Every structure is written in C-alpha cells, then in structure tokens.
Coordinates of C-alpha atoms in Angstrom, one line a residue:
M20 CA 93.4 69.3 123.6
R21 CA 91.5 70.7 120.7
W22 CA 88.6 68.2 120.9
A23 CA 88.6 68.5 124.7
L24 CA 88.1 72.2 124.4
V25 CA 85.3 71.6 121.9
K26 CA 83.5 69.1 124.2
V27 CA 83.7 71.4 127.2
C28 CA 82.3 74.3 125.2
L29 CA 79.6 72.1 123.8
A30 CA 78.5 70.9 127.2
V31 CA 78.5 74.3 128.7
T32 CA 76.6 75.9 125.9
A33 CA 74.0 73.1 125.8
M34 CA 73.4 73.5 129.6
V35 CA 73.0 77.2 129.2
V36 CA 70.6 76.8 126.3
I37 CA 68.5 74.3 128.1
A38 CA 68.5 76.4 131.3
F39 CA 67.1 79.4 129.5
A40 CA 65.2 77.9 126.5
V41 CA 62.9 75.5 128.4
P42 CA 61.6 78.0 131.0
L43 CA 61.2 80.6 128.3
G44 CA 59.2 78.1 126.2
L45 CA 56.9 77.4 129.2
V46 CA 56.4 81.1 129.8
I47 CA 55.5 81.6 126.2
K48 CA 52.9 78.8 126.4
E49 CA 51.4 80.3 129.6
M50 CA 51.3 83.7 127.9
A51 CA 49.5 82.3 124.9
R52 CA 46.9 80.7 127.3
D53 CA 46.4 83.9 129.2
R54 CA 46.0 85.8 125.9
A55 CA 43.3 83.3 124.7
F56 CA 41.2 83.6 127.9
S57 CA 41.7 87.3 128.1
D58 CA 40.1 87.5 124.6
A59 CA 37.3 85.3 125.8
E60 CA 36.6 87.6 128.8
R61 CA 36.5 90.6 126.5
Q62 CA 34.1 88.8 124.2
A63 CA 31.9 87.8 127.1
A64 CA 31.8 91.4 128.4
T65 CA 30.2 92.5 125.1
I66 CA 27.0 90.8 126.1
G67 CA 26.9 92.3 129.5
P68 CA 25.2 95.7 128.6
T69 CA 22.4 93.8 126.7
L70 CA 21.8 91.5 129.7
T71 CA 21.4 94.5 132.1
I72 CA 18.7 95.9 129.8
T73 CA 16.6 93.0 128.7
T74 CA 16.2 89.3 128.9
D75 CA 14.1 88.9 125.8
R76 CA 15.1 85.9 123.8
E77 CA 15.0 87.6 120.5
E78 CA 17.0 90.6 121.6
L79 CA 19.6 88.3 123.3
T80 CA 19.8 86.1 120.2
R81 CA 20.5 89.1 118.0
A82 CA 23.1 90.3 120.4
V83 CA 24.9 86.9 120.6
L84 CA 24.9 86.5 116.8
S85 CA 26.3 90.0 116.3
T86 CA 29.5 89.0 118.1
E87 CA 32.3 87.1 116.4
P88 CA 32.3 84.0 118.7
G89 CA 28.5 84.0 118.7
G90 CA 28.5 83.8 114.9
Q91 CA 30.9 80.9 115.1
G92 CA 28.8 79.0 117.7
R93 CA 31.3 79.5 120.4
L94 CA 29.3 81.9 122.7
A95 CA 26.2 80.9 124.8
V96 CA 24.1 82.8 127.4
H97 CA 22.4 81.1 130.3
V98 CA 19.6 83.1 132.0
P99 CA 18.1 81.5 135.1
A100 CA 14.4 81.6 135.8
D101 CA 13.4 84.7 137.9
G102 CA 11.2 84.8 140.9
T103 CA 8.2 86.2 138.9
G104 CA 7.8 82.9 137.0
G105 CA 9.9 83.9 133.9
P106 CA 11.3 81.0 131.9
R107 CA 14.8 79.8 132.0
L108 CA 16.7 80.8 128.8
E109 CA 19.7 79.2 127.0
I110 CA 20.9 81.0 123.9
G111 CA 23.7 79.3 121.9
T112 CA 25.4 76.0 122.2
R113 CA 26.0 74.8 125.7
R114 CA 29.2 72.9 126.4
A115 CA 29.6 73.3 130.1
T116 CA 27.7 71.0 132.6
R117 CA 24.8 72.3 134.5
E118 CA 26.7 71.7 137.7
D119 CA 29.4 74.1 136.6
L120 CA 26.8 76.7 135.5
A121 CA 25.0 76.4 138.8
T122 CA 28.3 76.8 140.8
V123 CA 29.3 79.9 138.9
G124 CA 25.8 81.4 139.2
A125 CA 25.8 80.7 142.9
S126 CA 29.3 82.0 143.7
G127 CA 29.3 84.9 141.3
R128 CA 33.0 84.2 140.3
A129 CA 34.2 83.4 136.8
S130 CA 35.5 79.9 136.2
I131 CA 37.2 77.8 133.5
A132 CA 36.1 74.3 132.8
D133 CA 37.5 71.7 130.5
V134 CA 35.3 70.4 127.8
P135 CA 35.9 68.2 124.8
G136 CA 38.0 70.0 122.2
G137 CA 39.1 72.8 124.5
S138 CA 37.9 74.8 127.5
V139 CA 35.0 77.2 128.3
L140 CA 35.1 80.4 130.2
L141 CA 32.0 80.8 132.4
Q142 CA 31.6 84.5 133.1
P143 CA 28.8 85.6 135.6
T144 CA 26.9 88.8 134.6
A145 CA 24.3 90.7 136.7
L146 CA 20.8 91.0 135.2
G147 CA 18.6 94.1 135.5
S148 CA 16.1 92.0 137.5
G149 CA 18.7 91.2 140.1
G150 CA 19.6 87.7 139.0
I151 CA 22.9 86.4 137.7
A152 CA 23.2 85.1 134.1
V153 CA 26.2 83.0 133.0
V154 CA 28.0 83.8 129.7
E155 CA 29.8 80.8 128.3
V156 CA 32.7 81.4 125.8
F157 CA 34.3 78.3 124.2
V158 CA 38.1 78.4 123.8
A159 CA 39.5 75.7 121.5
D160 CA 42.9 74.1 122.2
D161 CA 44.3 75.6 119.0
D162 CA 43.6 79.1 120.3
V163 CA 45.3 78.3 123.6
S164 CA 48.5 77.0 121.8
N165 CA 48.4 79.6 118.9
G166 CA 52.0 80.7 118.2
V167 CA 53.5 78.4 120.8
G168 CA 54.9 75.9 118.3
T169 CA 56.5 78.7 116.2
A170 CA 58.0 80.3 119.3
W171 CA 59.5 76.9 120.4
L172 CA 60.9 76.3 116.9
V173 CA 62.5 79.8 117.0
L174 CA 64.0 79.0 120.5
A175 CA 65.3 75.7 119.3
G176 CA 66.9 77.3 116.2
V177 CA 68.5 80.0 118.4
G178 CA 69.7 77.3 120.8
I179 CA 71.2 75.2 118.0
A180 CA 72.8 78.2 116.4
L181 CA 74.4 79.1 119.8
I182 CA 75.7 75.6 120.2
V183 CA 77.1 75.4 116.7
G184 CA 78.6 78.9 117.0
S185 CA 80.2 78.0 120.3
V186 CA 81.6 74.8 118.9
A187 CA 83.0 76.7 115.9
V188 CA 84.6 79.3 118.2
A189 CA 86.0 76.7 120.5
D190 CA 87.4 74.8 117.5
R191 CA 89.1 78.0 116.2
L192 CA 90.4 78.7 119.7
G193 CA 91.6 75.1 119.9
V194 CA 93.4 75.4 116.6
R195 CA 95.0 78.7 117.6
M196 CA 96.3 77.0 120.8
V197 CA 97.1 73.6 119.3
Q198 CA 98.8 74.6 116.1
P199 CA 101.5 76.7 117.7
A200 CA 102.1 73.9 120.2
Q201 CA 102.4 71.4 117.4
R202 CA 104.7 73.6 115.5
L203 CA 106.8 74.0 118.6
A204 CA 106.9 70.2 119.2
G205 CA 107.8 69.6 115.5
A206 CA 110.5 72.2 115.6
A207 CA 112.0 70.7 118.7
Q208 CA 112.1 67.3 117.0
D209 CA 113.7 68.8 113.9
L210 CA 116.3 70.6 116.0
G211 CA 117.0 67.3 117.8
E212 CA 117.5 65.6 114.4
G213 CA 120.1 68.1 113.4
R214 CA 118.1 70.6 111.3
L215 CA 119.6 73.7 112.9
G216 CA 117.8 76.2 110.7
T217 CA 114.5 75.2 112.2
R218 CA 112.6 78.1 113.7
V219 CA 108.9 78.6 114.8
P220 CA 106.7 81.6 114.2
E221 CA 106.2 83.7 117.4
E222 CA 102.4 83.6 117.4
G223 CA 99.5 82.2 119.3
P224 CA 98.6 82.7 123.0
T225 CA 101.0 84.7 125.2
E226 CA 102.4 81.6 126.8
L227 CA 103.1 79.9 123.5
R228 CA 104.6 83.0 122.1
S229 CA 106.9 83.2 125.0
A230 CA 107.8 79.5 124.5
A231 CA 108.4 80.2 120.7
V232 CA 110.7 83.1 121.5
A233 CA 112.6 81.0 124.0
F234 CA 112.9 78.1 121.5
N235 CA 114.2 80.4 118.7
S236 CA 116.7 82.0 121.1
M237 CA 117.8 78.5 122.2
A238 CA 118.2 77.4 118.6
D239 CA 120.2 80.5 117.8
Q240 CA 122.5 79.8 120.7
V241 CA 123.0 76.2 119.6
V242 CA 123.9 77.3 116.1
Q243 CA 126.2 80.0 117.4
L244 CA 127.9 77.5 119.8
L245 CA 128.4 75.0 117.1
A246 CA 129.7 77.7 114.7
N247 CA 132.1 78.9 117.4
E248 CA 133.3 75.4 118.0
R249 CA 133.9 74.7 114.4
E250 CA 135.5 78.1 113.8
L251 CA 137.8 77.5 116.7
A252 CA 138.9 74.2 115.4
A253 CA 139.6 75.8 112.0
D254 CA 141.4 78.7 113.5
L255 CA 143.5 76.6 115.8
S256 CA 144.4 74.3 112.9
H257 CA 145.2 77.3 110.7
R258 CA 147.6 78.8 113.3
L259 CA 149.6 75.6 112.9
R260 CA 150.4 76.8 109.4
T261 CA 152.8 79.4 110.7
P262 CA 155.3 77.0 112.3
L263 CA 154.7 74.6 109.4
T264 CA 155.8 77.3 107.0
V265 CA 159.0 77.8 109.0
L266 CA 159.6 74.0 109.1
R267 CA 159.0 73.7 105.3
L268 CA 161.4 76.5 104.5
N269 CA 164.0 75.1 106.9
A270 CA 163.6 71.7 105.4
A271 CA 164.2 73.1 101.9
S272 CA 167.7 74.2 103.1
L273 CA 168.7 70.8 104.3
G274 CA 170.1 69.8 101.0
E275 CA 169.9 66.3 99.6
G276 CA 169.9 62.9 101.3
P277 CA 167.5 60.4 102.8
A278 CA 167.1 62.3 106.1
A279 CA 166.3 65.6 104.2
E280 CA 163.8 63.9 102.0
Q281 CA 162.1 62.2 104.9
T282 CA 161.9 65.5 106.8
R283 CA 160.4 67.3 103.8
A284 CA 157.9 64.4 103.2
A285 CA 156.9 64.5 106.9
V286 CA 156.4 68.3 106.8
E287 CA 154.4 67.9 103.6
Q288 CA 152.2 65.2 105.1
L289 CA 151.7 67.2 108.3
E290 CA 150.7 70.2 106.2
H291 CA 148.3 68.1 104.2
E292 CA 146.6 66.8 107.4
V293 CA 146.3 70.3 108.8
D294 CA 144.7 71.4 105.5
T295 CA 142.2 68.5 105.7
I296 CA 141.2 69.5 109.2
I297 CA 140.7 73.1 108.2
R298 CA 138.6 72.1 105.1
T299 CA 136.5 69.7 107.2
A300 CA 135.8 72.3 109.9
R301 CA 134.8 74.9 107.3
E302 CA 132.6 72.6 105.3
Q303 CA 130.6 71.8 108.4
R304 CA 130.5 75.4 109.6
P305 CA 127.0 77.0 109.3
Q306 CA 126.8 80.5 107.9
T307 CA 126.7 82.9 110.8
Q308 CA 127.5 86.5 111.2
G309 CA 130.8 87.5 112.7
Q310 CA 130.7 88.4 116.4
Q311 CA 131.4 91.9 117.4
S312 CA 134.4 92.3 119.5
G313 CA 133.7 93.8 122.9
A314 CA 135.4 96.9 124.2
G315 CA 137.4 94.8 126.6
A316 CA 138.8 92.6 123.9
G317 CA 141.0 95.3 122.3
C318 CA 144.7 95.4 122.0
D319 CA 147.6 97.6 120.9
A320 CA 148.0 97.0 117.1
S321 CA 151.5 98.4 117.1
E322 CA 152.7 96.1 119.8
V323 CA 151.2 93.0 118.2
I324 CA 152.6 93.9 114.8
R325 CA 156.1 94.6 116.2
E326 CA 156.0 91.2 118.0
R327 CA 154.9 89.2 114.9
M328 CA 157.4 91.1 112.6
G329 CA 160.1 90.1 115.1
F330 CA 159.2 86.5 114.6
W331 CA 159.0 86.7 110.8
S332 CA 162.1 89.0 110.4
A333 CA 164.4 86.1 111.5
L334 CA 163.1 83.9 108.7
A335 CA 163.2 86.9 106.2
E336 CA 166.9 87.4 107.0
D337 CA 167.6 83.7 106.2
E338 CA 165.9 84.1 102.8
G339 CA 167.5 87.4 102.0
R340 CA 164.3 89.4 102.1
T341 CA 164.2 93.1 102.8
V342 CA 161.7 94.0 105.4
R343 CA 160.2 97.5 106.1
L344 CA 158.0 98.3 109.1
A345 CA 156.3 101.7 109.5
G346 CA 153.7 103.4 111.7
V347 CA 154.2 101.3 114.8
D348 CA 156.1 103.8 116.8
R349 CA 153.0 104.8 118.9
T350 CA 150.2 103.0 120.6
V351 CA 147.2 102.3 118.4
R352 CA 144.3 100.7 120.3
I353 CA 141.9 98.7 118.2
P354 CA 138.7 96.7 119.2
V355 CA 140.2 93.3 118.2
A356 CA 141.5 90.6 120.5
R357 CA 145.2 90.1 120.5
P358 CA 145.1 86.5 119.3
E359 CA 142.8 87.4 116.5
L360 CA 145.0 90.1 115.2
A361 CA 148.1 87.9 115.5
A362 CA 146.4 85.1 113.6
A363 CA 145.4 87.5 110.8
L364 CA 149.0 88.9 110.5
D365 CA 150.5 85.4 110.5
A366 CA 148.1 84.4 107.8
L367 CA 149.1 87.3 105.5
L368 CA 152.9 87.1 106.3
G369 CA 152.8 83.3 105.8
N370 CA 151.3 83.9 102.4
V371 CA 154.2 86.2 101.5
F372 CA 156.8 83.6 102.4
R373 CA 154.9 80.8 100.8
H374 CA 153.9 82.3 97.5
T375 CA 156.8 84.7 96.6
P376 CA 160.4 83.9 95.7
E377 CA 163.2 84.1 98.2
G378 CA 164.7 87.5 98.3
T379 CA 161.3 89.2 97.6
A380 CA 160.9 92.3 99.8
F381 CA 157.8 93.0 101.8
A382 CA 156.5 95.7 104.2
V383 CA 153.9 96.3 106.9
D384 CA 152.5 99.8 107.3
V385 CA 150.1 101.1 109.9
H386 CA 148.1 104.2 109.3
H387 CA 145.7 105.9 111.9
S388 CA 143.0 108.1 110.5
G389 CA 140.9 109.0 113.5
D390 CA 137.9 106.6 113.2
A391 CA 139.8 103.7 111.6
V392 CA 143.2 102.0 111.4
L393 CA 144.6 100.8 108.1
V394 CA 147.1 97.9 108.1
L395 CA 148.9 97.4 104.8
V396 CA 150.8 94.2 104.1
S397 CA 152.8 94.7 100.8
D398 CA 155.3 92.6 98.8
A399 CA 157.3 92.9 95.7
G400 CA 156.2 89.6 94.2
P401 CA 154.3 88.9 91.0
G402 CA 150.9 90.0 92.4
I403 CA 147.4 88.6 92.1
P404 CA 145.8 89.1 88.7
D405 CA 142.2 88.7 89.9
P406 CA 141.8 90.2 93.5
E407 CA 138.0 90.0 93.4
S408 CA 138.1 86.2 92.7
A409 CA 140.6 85.8 95.5
L410 CA 138.4 87.6 98.0
A411 CA 135.4 85.6 96.8
R412 CA 137.2 82.3 97.4
G413 CA 138.5 83.6 100.7
A414 CA 135.0 84.4 101.8
S415 CA 133.4 81.1 100.8
G416 CA 136.2 78.8 101.9
R417 CA 135.6 76.4 99.0
N418 CA 138.4 74.1 97.8
G419 CA 138.2 71.6 95.0
A420 CA 139.3 72.9 91.7
Q421 CA 139.8 76.4 92.9
G422 CA 141.7 75.9 96.1
G423 CA 143.3 72.5 95.7
V424 CA 145.2 70.8 98.4
G425 CA 147.2 73.2 100.4
S426 CA 144.9 76.1 100.0
T427 CA 142.0 76.1 102.4
G428 CA 140.6 79.6 101.7
L429 CA 140.7 80.3 105.4
G430 CA 143.6 82.7 105.4
L431 CA 141.8 85.7 104.0
D432 CA 138.6 84.6 105.8
I433 CA 140.4 85.0 109.1
V434 CA 141.6 88.4 108.1
R435 CA 138.2 89.4 106.8
R436 CA 136.4 88.4 110.0
V437 CA 138.8 90.5 112.0
A438 CA 138.1 93.5 109.9
E439 CA 134.3 93.1 109.5
S440 CA 133.9 92.5 113.3
T441 CA 134.8 96.1 113.7
G442 CA 132.8 97.5 110.8
G443 CA 135.7 97.5 108.4
D444 CA 136.6 95.4 105.4
L445 CA 139.4 93.7 103.5
R446 CA 140.7 94.7 100.0
I447 CA 143.5 93.5 97.7
G448 CA 145.3 95.7 95.3
R449 CA 148.7 96.6 93.8
S450 CA 151.4 97.7 96.2
V451 CA 154.0 100.4 95.7
L452 CA 156.6 97.6 95.7
G453 CA 155.0 96.2 92.6
G454 CA 153.3 93.1 94.0
T455 CA 150.3 92.4 96.2
E456 CA 148.9 94.8 98.8
V457 CA 146.4 93.5 101.3
R458 CA 144.6 96.4 103.1
I459 CA 142.9 95.7 106.4
W460 CA 140.4 98.5 107.5
I461 CA 139.7 98.3 111.2
G462 CA 137.0 100.5 112.5
L463 CA 137.6 102.1 115.9
D464 CA 133.9 102.9 116.7
G465 CA 132.3 99.7 115.5
G466 CA 130.9 101.5 112.4
P467 CA 131.8 101.7 108.8
A468 CA 135.2 103.2 108.0
E469 CA 134.0 104.7 104.7
R470 CA 135.2 108.2 105.6
A471 CA 138.7 107.0 106.2
R472 CA 138.7 105.0 102.9
R473 CA 137.6 108.1 101.0
G474 CA 140.2 110.3 102.5
H475 CA 143.2 107.9 102.5
R476 CA 144.4 106.4 99.2
V477 CA 147.6 104.6 99.7
G478 CA 149.6 103.4 96.7
R479 CA 146.6 103.4 94.3
R480 CA 148.3 105.1 91.3
S481 CA 151.9 104.3 92.1
G482 CA 151.2 100.6 92.7
R483 CA 151.6 99.5 89.1
R484 CA 155.4 99.6 89.1
G485 CA 157.8 97.0 90.4
P486 CA 159.1 93.5 89.6
R487 CA 156.8 90.8 88.3
G488 CA 159.0 87.7 88.7
G489 CA 158.6 84.8 91.0
K490 CA 159.0 81.1 91.3
G491 CA 156.0 78.9 90.6
R492 CA 153.5 81.7 91.4
N493 CA 152.2 82.2 87.9
A494 CA 151.7 78.5 87.3
E495 CA 149.5 78.3 90.4
L496 CA 147.4 81.3 89.3
H497 CA 147.1 79.9 85.8
G498 CA 145.6 76.7 87.3
A499 CA 142.5 78.6 88.4
R500 CA 143.5 78.8 92.1
D501 CA 144.6 81.8 94.0
P502 CA 147.3 80.9 96.6
R503 CA 146.7 84.1 98.5
T504 CA 143.1 83.0 99.5
G505 CA 144.6 80.7 102.1
S506 CA 148.0 79.9 103.6

C-alpha cells in the first residue's frame, strides 16, 4: 500500500512536470530568439539616419564601424546603384546571397535568412535618393540560444525537486496510513494469541483511528468478560464454603468410628477441591476494576442480614455461641445486589465459625449515617495481630506460604469488592467483644464515605478489652498466614 501510493504520486507528478516544463522550455527558447532578432533590428535601425542623408562610402564606413556589431564584423550595408549612374556599394562582410538581398530590396519587407553559423536579418532602409538599401545584421546561433540552456537546467531542477518532494510526501503519508494499519493487525494477532493487555494507539487517519478505538473497546470487553467469567467461577466455588463449614462442624460432632472418619475425610477432601478451584480461578483472573453496581441492583441490607443470621444462628446454638444482632429493625437500601451482600456476609460469618473456638460470641451491627451504611461483624475470639497484612493478602489472593491450603484469600476479597463497588472500603480492627471487628463501609451515593468514617467511630478505644483465648488460632497466625483472609 505504501509503495503503491508512492508510485501513483510519482507518476502523477512526473506527468504534471512534463506537461508544464516542456512547453515552458519551448516558450523560453522562442523568447530568446525573438530577443536576439529584436536586438538585431535595433542595431540595423542605427544606420538608417545616415543612409537617409548620404551614400558616401567613407561616411557609411565610419557609421558602420561606430556600431557594436559593425566593429565585430557582423553588420553590412548594401546600397544599390542609382539611376544617375552611381556605383553599387557593399560596406562590411556580406553573408546573405544576392538573391535574398534582391528579394528584400524589391519587396521592401524585412527577412531572416539562414547562413553558416547562424542567421542574418535583412532590413530594408529608404535612401534619400529614393532607392532602398539593405542593412544586413548577422545573428550567431549562440546569441539565439543565449540563456536557454540555463533556463532548461533550472526547469529540470525544479521538476526533479517537485518529483522528489512529492515522493517524500507520499512516502510519509503512506507511513502514516500503513503503520497504524500494521499496528492494528499486529495487535489483533497478539490478542488472538492470548496477550489480552494488547492495545493500539488511537492515531492516524480518521478511519484507522475509529478502527483503533473499536479494537481497544473490543479488547476491553474481552478482558472484562474473561474476568467476569473467572470471578464468577471463584465466587460460586467460594459460596460452597458455607455449607461445607456446616458439614465440617457437624462431622466433628459425629464422634469416633470408621463412618465418622470417612465422613470427615470426605468433607476435608471436598473442601480441598473447592480451595483448588478458587485458587486456580484467582490465579488466572486478570487485574480489573470492580464494576459499579447499578441502581437497579440494590437490596435491603437489613432483610439480607436477618436472613443470613437466621441460617447461622442455628449453627451458633449448636456450638453454644452467643449471638447479637442490632440495627436491622428498619429498611436500609444499599446499591449492592442481594447475592453479593449475602456472599460477603457468609464469608465473614463462616470465618467466625471456622477460626474461633466453640462458645465464642459474635455480633452483627448495622449503622446508617446518611450517605453510607456501616456493617460490623465482631467476635470475642483471639483477634488478628496484623490486620494490614490480612487485608493485603485478601486483596492479592496469593496462597503459597501465606495462605496455605484451605485459605484462598478470596473471603475478604469478596467483601472488599462489595464495599469498593459503592465507593466504600473494608477495614479490620478490634471489637468491643475483644476479638476481631470487620467493618464494611457501603456508600449510598456511589462516592467515598469519608465523611461517615470521620463522624462515626465504633469501638475504637473500647475494643482492646475481652478474652484472647481460642483453639488453634494462634498457631495458624504464627505460621505466617492469616485465616481471616479467606474462609
């Protein structure tokens, strides 16, 4: 495409240059010829006054030699014999034939005749005696073509410069058109090979810019669709953790025996497989921003919390846990989809049952502050020594030495995404019960809930009191993993 454009521009420019330069060169040549013979006519006219006065040889000779062409031997005067018997005079070097001289004398019209080395201008001039003399001026070929060669070289240089300039401009235009197209083709190939971060600059001609914008939008949609698919797989797998927690706790109460051991082993194997699915989905998930929940995706937080607490309260009663629920006596609409909020609550409450001893009390409080809703999940367990590290692992979803098997890091990540999708955030601190307090800030207007956070401090100073015991909790924390980063 680039070279095709260059060839087209070269052909068009060459035709234009030829169409204008050749006629212009011929015009310049003709103008130089006209200028040379006009000078010859002017030089011949200088002898006219002398011829009208006298035909004396000596006088005419002095007049001829006094002119520039006469001094160079290029001017001659031919005076015919008069009717009184006067002699025929020829002053200067004759180059024209006598026939040409006779023709001009008889017709009385100027004429140009070709002679060796150039041309001669034969100019008839009236004599005082009534006859007609002929003034001959020699014009050399060099005088006729004087300046023509230089003019043609200038025209050729200008034509070549125009052709080179047009080729350069066409090449630049071709590059400007071809490079965006090549980048677009390369990006499409990269995207097809799985490099989802490939994007193209939105530059070049209007059509290619539009194609680049469409390609980038398509690539973003592909990345978002893949991210949503992987996140959905991880979320669905994680929601299986809630019934698995119940099964595991129920299996623990089966006592001893082969059937009980097999049941516990099956639950543990199933839990391990679910963890593997979650980790695999999260490792493949590209980093994308959380989607904003639309206005139509909201729910009543109080209703969802009451429903989930009803589910977990039955299990809490079996384990002898004290449960407190506050702030759910009125409708609290939040811009979060009902399944998302339920998944976040199940993740946090499942953590309480999994990582605190039986009999540990916990509470869920809901506070409404105008532009935000605060959901507090508190327990009386041993707490989390390093909340910042827990949040960091929850955000990244890494496993390995930090998370280990059975801790995917997705629990707090689900809760975080729910909060950040509304402009809020997630924090971990000490609860008034003495254990961990997870605070979920949910913005009601889609913006930051900073004003609510400044004006509402729940359990900040009183949260350092309470029991610190628990079974197996400190051992897990000591092993550089935080069990509250994932259920």
